[in-house]
PDB file of C-alpha atoms in Angstrom:
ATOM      1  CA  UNK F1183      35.690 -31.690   8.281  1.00 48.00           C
ATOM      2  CA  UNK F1184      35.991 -28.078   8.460  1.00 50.00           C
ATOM      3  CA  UNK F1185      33.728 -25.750  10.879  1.00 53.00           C
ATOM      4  CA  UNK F1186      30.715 -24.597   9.875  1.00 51.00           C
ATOM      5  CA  UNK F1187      30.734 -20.782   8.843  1.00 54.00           C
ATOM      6  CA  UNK F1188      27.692 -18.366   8.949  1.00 52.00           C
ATOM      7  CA  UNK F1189      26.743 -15.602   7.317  1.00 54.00           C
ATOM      8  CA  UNK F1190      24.412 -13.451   9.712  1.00 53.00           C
ATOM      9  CA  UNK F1191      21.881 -11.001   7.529  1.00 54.00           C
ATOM     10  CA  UNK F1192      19.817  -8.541   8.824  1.00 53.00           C
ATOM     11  CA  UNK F1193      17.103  -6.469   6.411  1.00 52.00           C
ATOM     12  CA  UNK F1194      15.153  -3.771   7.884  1.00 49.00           C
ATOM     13  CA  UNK F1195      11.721  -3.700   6.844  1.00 48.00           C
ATOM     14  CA  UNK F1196       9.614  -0.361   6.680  1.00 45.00           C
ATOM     15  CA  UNK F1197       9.353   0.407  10.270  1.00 42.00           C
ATOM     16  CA  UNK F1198      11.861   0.283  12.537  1.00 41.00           C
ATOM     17  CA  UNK F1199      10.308  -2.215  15.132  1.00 40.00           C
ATOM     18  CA  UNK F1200      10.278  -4.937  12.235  1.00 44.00           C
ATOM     19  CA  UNK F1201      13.856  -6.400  11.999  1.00 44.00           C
ATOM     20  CA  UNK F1202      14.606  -9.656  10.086  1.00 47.00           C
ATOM     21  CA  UNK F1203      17.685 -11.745  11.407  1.00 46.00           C
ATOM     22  CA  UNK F1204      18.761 -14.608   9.315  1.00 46.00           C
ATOM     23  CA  UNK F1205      21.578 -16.888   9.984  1.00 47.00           C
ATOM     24  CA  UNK F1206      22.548 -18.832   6.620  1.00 45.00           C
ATOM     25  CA  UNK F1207      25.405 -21.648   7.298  1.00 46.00           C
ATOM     26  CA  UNK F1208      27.795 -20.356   4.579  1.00 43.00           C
ATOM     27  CA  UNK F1209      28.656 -24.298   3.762  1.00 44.00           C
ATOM     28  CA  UNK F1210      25.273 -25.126   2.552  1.00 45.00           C
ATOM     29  CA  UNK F1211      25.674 -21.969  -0.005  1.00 44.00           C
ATOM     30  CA  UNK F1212      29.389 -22.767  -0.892  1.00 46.00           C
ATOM     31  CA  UNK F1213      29.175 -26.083  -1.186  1.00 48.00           C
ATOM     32  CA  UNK F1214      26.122 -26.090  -3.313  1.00 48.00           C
ATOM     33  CA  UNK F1215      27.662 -22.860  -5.078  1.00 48.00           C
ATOM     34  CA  UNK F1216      24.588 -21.218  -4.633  1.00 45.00           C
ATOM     35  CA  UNK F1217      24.381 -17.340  -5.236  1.00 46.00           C
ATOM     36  CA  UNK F1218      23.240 -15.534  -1.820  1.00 43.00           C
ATOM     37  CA  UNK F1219      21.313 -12.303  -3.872  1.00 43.00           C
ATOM     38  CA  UNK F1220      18.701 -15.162  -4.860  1.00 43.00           C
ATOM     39  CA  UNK F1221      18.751 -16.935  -1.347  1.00 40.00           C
ATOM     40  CA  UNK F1222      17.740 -13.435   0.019  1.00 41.00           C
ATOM     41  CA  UNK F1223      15.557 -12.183  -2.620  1.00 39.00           C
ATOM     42  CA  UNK F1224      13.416 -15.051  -1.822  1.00 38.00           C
ATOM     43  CA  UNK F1225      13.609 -14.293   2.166  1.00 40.00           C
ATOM     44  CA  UNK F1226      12.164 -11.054   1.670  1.00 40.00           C
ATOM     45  CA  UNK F1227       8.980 -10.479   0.175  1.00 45.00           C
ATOM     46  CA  UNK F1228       8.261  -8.914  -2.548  1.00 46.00           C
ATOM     47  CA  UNK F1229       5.481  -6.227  -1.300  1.00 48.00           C
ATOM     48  CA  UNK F1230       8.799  -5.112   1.271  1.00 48.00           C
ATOM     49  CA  UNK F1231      10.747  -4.127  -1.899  1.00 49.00           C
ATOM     50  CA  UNK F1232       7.192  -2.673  -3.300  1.00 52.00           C
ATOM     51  CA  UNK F1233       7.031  -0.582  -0.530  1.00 56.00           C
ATOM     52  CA  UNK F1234      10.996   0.781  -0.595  1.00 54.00           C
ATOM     53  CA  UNK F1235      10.810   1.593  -4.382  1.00 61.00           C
ATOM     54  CA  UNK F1236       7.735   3.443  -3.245  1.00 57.00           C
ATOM     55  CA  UNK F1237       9.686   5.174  -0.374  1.00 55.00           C
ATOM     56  CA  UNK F1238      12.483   6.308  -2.599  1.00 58.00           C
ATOM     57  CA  UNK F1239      10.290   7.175  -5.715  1.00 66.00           C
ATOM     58  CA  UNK F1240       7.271   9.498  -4.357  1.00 74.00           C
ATOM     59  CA  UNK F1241       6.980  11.777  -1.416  1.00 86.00           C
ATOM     60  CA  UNK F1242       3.368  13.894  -1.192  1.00 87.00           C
ATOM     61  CA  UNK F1243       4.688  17.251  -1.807  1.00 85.00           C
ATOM     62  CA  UNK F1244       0.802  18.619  -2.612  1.00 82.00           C
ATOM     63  CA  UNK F1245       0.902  18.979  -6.516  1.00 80.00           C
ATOM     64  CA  UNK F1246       1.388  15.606  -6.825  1.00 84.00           C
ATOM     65  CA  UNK F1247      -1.378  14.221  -4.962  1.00 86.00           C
ATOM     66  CA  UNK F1248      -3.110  12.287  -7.815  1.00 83.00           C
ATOM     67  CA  UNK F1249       0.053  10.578  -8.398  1.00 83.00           C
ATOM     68  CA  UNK F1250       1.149   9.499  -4.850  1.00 88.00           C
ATOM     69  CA  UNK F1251      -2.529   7.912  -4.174  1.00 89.00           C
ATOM     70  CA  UNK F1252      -2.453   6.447  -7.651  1.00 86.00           C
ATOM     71  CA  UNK F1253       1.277   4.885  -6.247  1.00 89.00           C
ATOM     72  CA  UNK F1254      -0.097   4.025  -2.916  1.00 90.00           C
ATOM     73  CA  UNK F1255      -2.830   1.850  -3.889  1.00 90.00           C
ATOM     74  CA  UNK F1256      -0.977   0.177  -6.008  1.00 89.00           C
ATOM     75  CA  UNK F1257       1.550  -0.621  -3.343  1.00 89.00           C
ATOM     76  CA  UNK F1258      -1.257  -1.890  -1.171  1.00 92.00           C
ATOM     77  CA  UNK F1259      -3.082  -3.806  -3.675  1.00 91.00           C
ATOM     78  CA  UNK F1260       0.482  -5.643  -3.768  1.00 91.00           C
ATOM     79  CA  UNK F1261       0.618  -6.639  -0.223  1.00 88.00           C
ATOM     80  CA  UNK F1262      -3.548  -6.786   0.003  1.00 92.00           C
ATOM     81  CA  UNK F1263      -4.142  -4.189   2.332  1.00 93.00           C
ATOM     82  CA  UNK F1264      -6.129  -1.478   0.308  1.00 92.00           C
ATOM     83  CA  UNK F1265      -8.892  -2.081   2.329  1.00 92.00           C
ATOM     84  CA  UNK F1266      -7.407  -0.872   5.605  1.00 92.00           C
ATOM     85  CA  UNK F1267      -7.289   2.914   3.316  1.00 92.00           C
ATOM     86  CA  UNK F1268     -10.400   2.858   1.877  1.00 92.00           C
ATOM     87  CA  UNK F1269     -12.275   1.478   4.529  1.00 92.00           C
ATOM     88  CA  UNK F1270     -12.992   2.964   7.839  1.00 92.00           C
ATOM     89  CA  UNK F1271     -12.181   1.139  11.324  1.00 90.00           C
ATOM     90  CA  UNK F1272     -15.392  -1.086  12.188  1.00 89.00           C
ATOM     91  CA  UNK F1273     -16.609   0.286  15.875  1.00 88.00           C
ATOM     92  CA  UNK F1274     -15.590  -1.563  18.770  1.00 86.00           C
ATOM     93  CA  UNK F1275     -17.242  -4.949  19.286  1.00 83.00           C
ATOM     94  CA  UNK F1276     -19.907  -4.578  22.220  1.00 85.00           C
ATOM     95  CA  UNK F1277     -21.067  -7.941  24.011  1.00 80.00           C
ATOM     96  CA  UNK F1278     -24.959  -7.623  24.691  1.00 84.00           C
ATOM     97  CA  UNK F1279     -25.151  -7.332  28.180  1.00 86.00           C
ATOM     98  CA  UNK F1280     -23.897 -10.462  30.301  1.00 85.00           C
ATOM     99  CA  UNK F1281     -21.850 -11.845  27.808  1.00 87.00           C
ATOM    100  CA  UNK F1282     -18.678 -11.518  26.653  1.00 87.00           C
ATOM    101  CA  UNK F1283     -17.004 -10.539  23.012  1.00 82.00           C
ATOM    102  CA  UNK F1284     -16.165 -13.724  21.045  1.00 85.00           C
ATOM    103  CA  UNK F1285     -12.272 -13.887  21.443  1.00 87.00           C
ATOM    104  CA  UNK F1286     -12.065 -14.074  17.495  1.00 90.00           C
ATOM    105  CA  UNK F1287     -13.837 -10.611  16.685  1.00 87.00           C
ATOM    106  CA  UNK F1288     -12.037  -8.900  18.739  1.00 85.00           C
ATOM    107  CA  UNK F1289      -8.538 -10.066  17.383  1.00 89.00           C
ATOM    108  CA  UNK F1290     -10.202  -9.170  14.331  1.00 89.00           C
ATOM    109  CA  UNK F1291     -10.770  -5.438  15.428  1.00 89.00           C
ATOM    110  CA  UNK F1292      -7.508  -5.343  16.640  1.00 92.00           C
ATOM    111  CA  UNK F1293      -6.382  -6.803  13.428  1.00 92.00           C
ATOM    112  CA  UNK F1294      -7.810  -4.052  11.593  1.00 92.00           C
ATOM    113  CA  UNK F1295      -6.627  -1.000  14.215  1.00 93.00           C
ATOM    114  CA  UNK F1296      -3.207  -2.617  13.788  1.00 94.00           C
ATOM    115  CA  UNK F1297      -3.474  -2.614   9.991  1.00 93.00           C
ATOM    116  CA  UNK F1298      -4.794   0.589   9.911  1.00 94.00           C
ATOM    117  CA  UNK F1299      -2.163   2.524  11.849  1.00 94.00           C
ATOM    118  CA  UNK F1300       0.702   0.829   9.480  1.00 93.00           C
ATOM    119  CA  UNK F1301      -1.076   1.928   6.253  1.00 94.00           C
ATOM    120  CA  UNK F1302      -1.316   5.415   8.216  1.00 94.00           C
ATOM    121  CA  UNK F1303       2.332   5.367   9.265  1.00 92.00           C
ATOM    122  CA  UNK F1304       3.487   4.318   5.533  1.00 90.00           C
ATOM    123  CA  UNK F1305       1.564   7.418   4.045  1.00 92.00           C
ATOM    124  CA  UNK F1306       2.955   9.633   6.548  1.00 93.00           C
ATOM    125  CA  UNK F1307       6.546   8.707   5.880  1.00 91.00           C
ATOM    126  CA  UNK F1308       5.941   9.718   2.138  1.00 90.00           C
ATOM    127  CA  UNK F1309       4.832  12.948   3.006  1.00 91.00           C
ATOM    128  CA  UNK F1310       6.559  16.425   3.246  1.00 91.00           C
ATOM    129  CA  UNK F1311       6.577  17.372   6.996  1.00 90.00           C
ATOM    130  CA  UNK F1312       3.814  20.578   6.354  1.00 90.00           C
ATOM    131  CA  UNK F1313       1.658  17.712   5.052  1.00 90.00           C
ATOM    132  CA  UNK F1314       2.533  15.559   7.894  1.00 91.00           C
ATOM    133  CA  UNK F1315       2.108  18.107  10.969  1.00 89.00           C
ATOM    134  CA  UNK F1316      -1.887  17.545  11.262  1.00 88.00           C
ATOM    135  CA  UNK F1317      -2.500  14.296   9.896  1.00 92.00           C
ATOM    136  CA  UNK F1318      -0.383  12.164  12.706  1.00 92.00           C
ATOM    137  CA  UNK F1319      -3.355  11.278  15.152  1.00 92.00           C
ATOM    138  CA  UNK F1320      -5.595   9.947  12.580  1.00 93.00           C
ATOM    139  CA  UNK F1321      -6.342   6.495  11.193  1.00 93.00           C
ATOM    140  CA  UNK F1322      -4.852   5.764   7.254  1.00 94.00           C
ATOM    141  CA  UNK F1323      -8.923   6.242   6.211  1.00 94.00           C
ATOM    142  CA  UNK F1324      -9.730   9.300   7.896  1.00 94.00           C
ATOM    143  CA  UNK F1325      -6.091  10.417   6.669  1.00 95.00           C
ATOM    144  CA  UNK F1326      -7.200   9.819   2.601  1.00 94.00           C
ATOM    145  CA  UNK F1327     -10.291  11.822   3.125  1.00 93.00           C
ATOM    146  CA  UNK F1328      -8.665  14.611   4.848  1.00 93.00           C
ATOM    147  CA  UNK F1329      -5.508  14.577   1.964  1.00 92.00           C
ATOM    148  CA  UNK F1330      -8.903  14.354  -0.454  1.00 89.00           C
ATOM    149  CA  UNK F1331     -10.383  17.740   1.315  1.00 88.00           C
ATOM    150  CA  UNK F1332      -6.847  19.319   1.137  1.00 88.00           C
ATOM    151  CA  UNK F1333      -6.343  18.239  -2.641  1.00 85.00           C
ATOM    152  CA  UNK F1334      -9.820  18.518  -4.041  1.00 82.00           C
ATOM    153  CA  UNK F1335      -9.163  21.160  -6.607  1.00 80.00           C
ATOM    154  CA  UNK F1336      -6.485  18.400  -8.525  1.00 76.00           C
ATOM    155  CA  UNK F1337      -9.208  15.254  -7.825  1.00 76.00           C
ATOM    156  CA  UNK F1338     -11.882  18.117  -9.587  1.00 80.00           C
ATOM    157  CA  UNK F1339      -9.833  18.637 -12.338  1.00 82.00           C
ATOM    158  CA  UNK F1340      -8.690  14.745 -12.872  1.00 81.00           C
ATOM    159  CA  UNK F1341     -12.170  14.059 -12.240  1.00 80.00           C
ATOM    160  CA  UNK F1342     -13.567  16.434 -14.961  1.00 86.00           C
ATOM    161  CA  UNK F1343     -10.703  15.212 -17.289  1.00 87.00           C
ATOM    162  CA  UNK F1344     -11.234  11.881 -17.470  1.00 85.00           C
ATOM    163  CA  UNK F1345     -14.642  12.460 -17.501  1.00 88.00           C
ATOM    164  CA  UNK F1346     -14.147  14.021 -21.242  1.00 90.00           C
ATOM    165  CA  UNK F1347     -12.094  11.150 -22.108  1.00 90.00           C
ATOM    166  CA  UNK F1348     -13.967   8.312 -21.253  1.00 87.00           C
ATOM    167  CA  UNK F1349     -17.343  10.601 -23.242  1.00 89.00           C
ATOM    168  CA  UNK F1350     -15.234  11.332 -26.091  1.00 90.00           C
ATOM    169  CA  UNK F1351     -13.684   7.550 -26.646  1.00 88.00           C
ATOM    170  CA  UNK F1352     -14.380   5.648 -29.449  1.00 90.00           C
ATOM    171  CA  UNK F1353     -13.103   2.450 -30.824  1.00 88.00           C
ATOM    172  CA  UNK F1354     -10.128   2.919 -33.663  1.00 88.00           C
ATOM    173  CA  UNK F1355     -10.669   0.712 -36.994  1.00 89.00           C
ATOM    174  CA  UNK F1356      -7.394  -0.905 -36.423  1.00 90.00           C
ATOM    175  CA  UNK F1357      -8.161  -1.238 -32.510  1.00 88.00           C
ATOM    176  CA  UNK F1358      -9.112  -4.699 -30.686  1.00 91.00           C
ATOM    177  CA  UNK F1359     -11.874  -4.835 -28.765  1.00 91.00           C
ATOM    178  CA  UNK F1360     -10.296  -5.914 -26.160  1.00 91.00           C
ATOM    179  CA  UNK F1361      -7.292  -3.221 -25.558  1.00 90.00           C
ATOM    180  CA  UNK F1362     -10.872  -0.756 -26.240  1.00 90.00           C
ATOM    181  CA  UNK F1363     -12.733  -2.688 -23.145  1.00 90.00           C
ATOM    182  CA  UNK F1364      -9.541  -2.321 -21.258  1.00 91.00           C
ATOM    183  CA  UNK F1365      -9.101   1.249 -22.015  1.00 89.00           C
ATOM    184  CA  UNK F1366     -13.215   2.252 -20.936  1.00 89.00           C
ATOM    185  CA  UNK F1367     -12.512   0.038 -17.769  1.00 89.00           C
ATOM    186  CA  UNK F1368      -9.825   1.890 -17.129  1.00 88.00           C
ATOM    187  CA  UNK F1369     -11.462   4.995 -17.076  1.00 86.00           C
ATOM    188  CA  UNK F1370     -14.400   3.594 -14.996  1.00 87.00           C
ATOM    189  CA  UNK F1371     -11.609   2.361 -12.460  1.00 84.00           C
ATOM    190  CA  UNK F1372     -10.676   5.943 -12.434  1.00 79.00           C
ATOM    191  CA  UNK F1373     -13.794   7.635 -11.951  1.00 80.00           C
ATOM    192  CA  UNK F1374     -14.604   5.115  -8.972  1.00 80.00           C
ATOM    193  CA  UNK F1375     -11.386   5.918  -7.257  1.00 74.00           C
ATOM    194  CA  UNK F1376     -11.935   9.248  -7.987  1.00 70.00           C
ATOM    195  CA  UNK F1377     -15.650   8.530  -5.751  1.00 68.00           C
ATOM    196  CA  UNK F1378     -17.873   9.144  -9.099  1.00 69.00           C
ATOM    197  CA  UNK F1379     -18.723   5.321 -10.067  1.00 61.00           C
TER     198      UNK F1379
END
């Protein structure tokens, strides 16, 4: 019986404190002839790789605002955190006098801080560093609607143009009904995000 032989792999997830090690006994993969690019796909989640394409495709450079959010909620609706952007932090729990905060909510507020500040830090490590130098201290929320201040001018514009499309769309004689529905929806979806529902 030979020894067994391990194959130590380390991923580094989006911030640096978060560090993966995995130790894989190289038998159990050789013997079964197993590939390791599946074994490891499979150890790292999906909304990790979400995140790097994101890193690597988009950086806020200011033009391309409309496009970065439009990227960054989709990355968050991957790993279910959207509402840490588009909702602010709930105040501190305060116990009525002479009691004391249930232990749950406030692991729940601290939940949501925590949640918060790694949204914030993702957006902040897709931005250029003029964008960056006065948004660090706040919270990923308060960070949209400041971006959404700066950037107004493009949300006007995308706001107005889609807008025009969604008045001036009308079903095509060869068109389904359904890829029409999908198409007003879409628009709809775009005017909420865009804060006119």
């Amino acid at each position: 019986m030979r020894p067994n032989m391990f194959i130590d792999i380390t991923i580094r997830v989006s911030n640096a404190s978060s560090l993966i090690n995995l130790r894989v006994a190289f038998d159990a993969i050789n013997d079964h002839r197993l590939p390791l690019a599946p074994l490891v796909y499979t150890l790292v989640r999906p909304s990790v790789m979400s995140e790097r394409s994101f890193f690597e495709k988009q950086k806020l450079t200011g033009p391309n605002f409309i496009d970065w959010y439009r990227q960054l909620r989709i990355v968050l609706l991957i790993d279910d955190k959207l509402h840490y952007l588009e909702q602010p932090i709930p105040p501190v729990p305060e116990a009525p006098e002479g009691q004391q905060v249930a232990p749950e909510i406030f692991a729940a507020h601290t939940a949501w801080v925590k949640g918060s500040k790694e949204i914030a830090g993702l957006m902040l490590m897709n931005m250029e560093p003029e964008i960056q130098q006065n948004l660090e201290p706040l919270h990923a929320n308060e960070m949209l609607k400041e971006l959404k201040t700066l950037f107004a001018q493009q949300t006007e514009q995308e706001l107005l143009q889609t807008t025009r499309d969604f008045h001036s769309c009308r079903q095509k004689e060869w068109q389904s009904v359904s890829s029409y529905v999908l198409k007003m929806k879409g628009y709809i979806d775009n005017l909420e995000r865009l804060g006119h529902p």
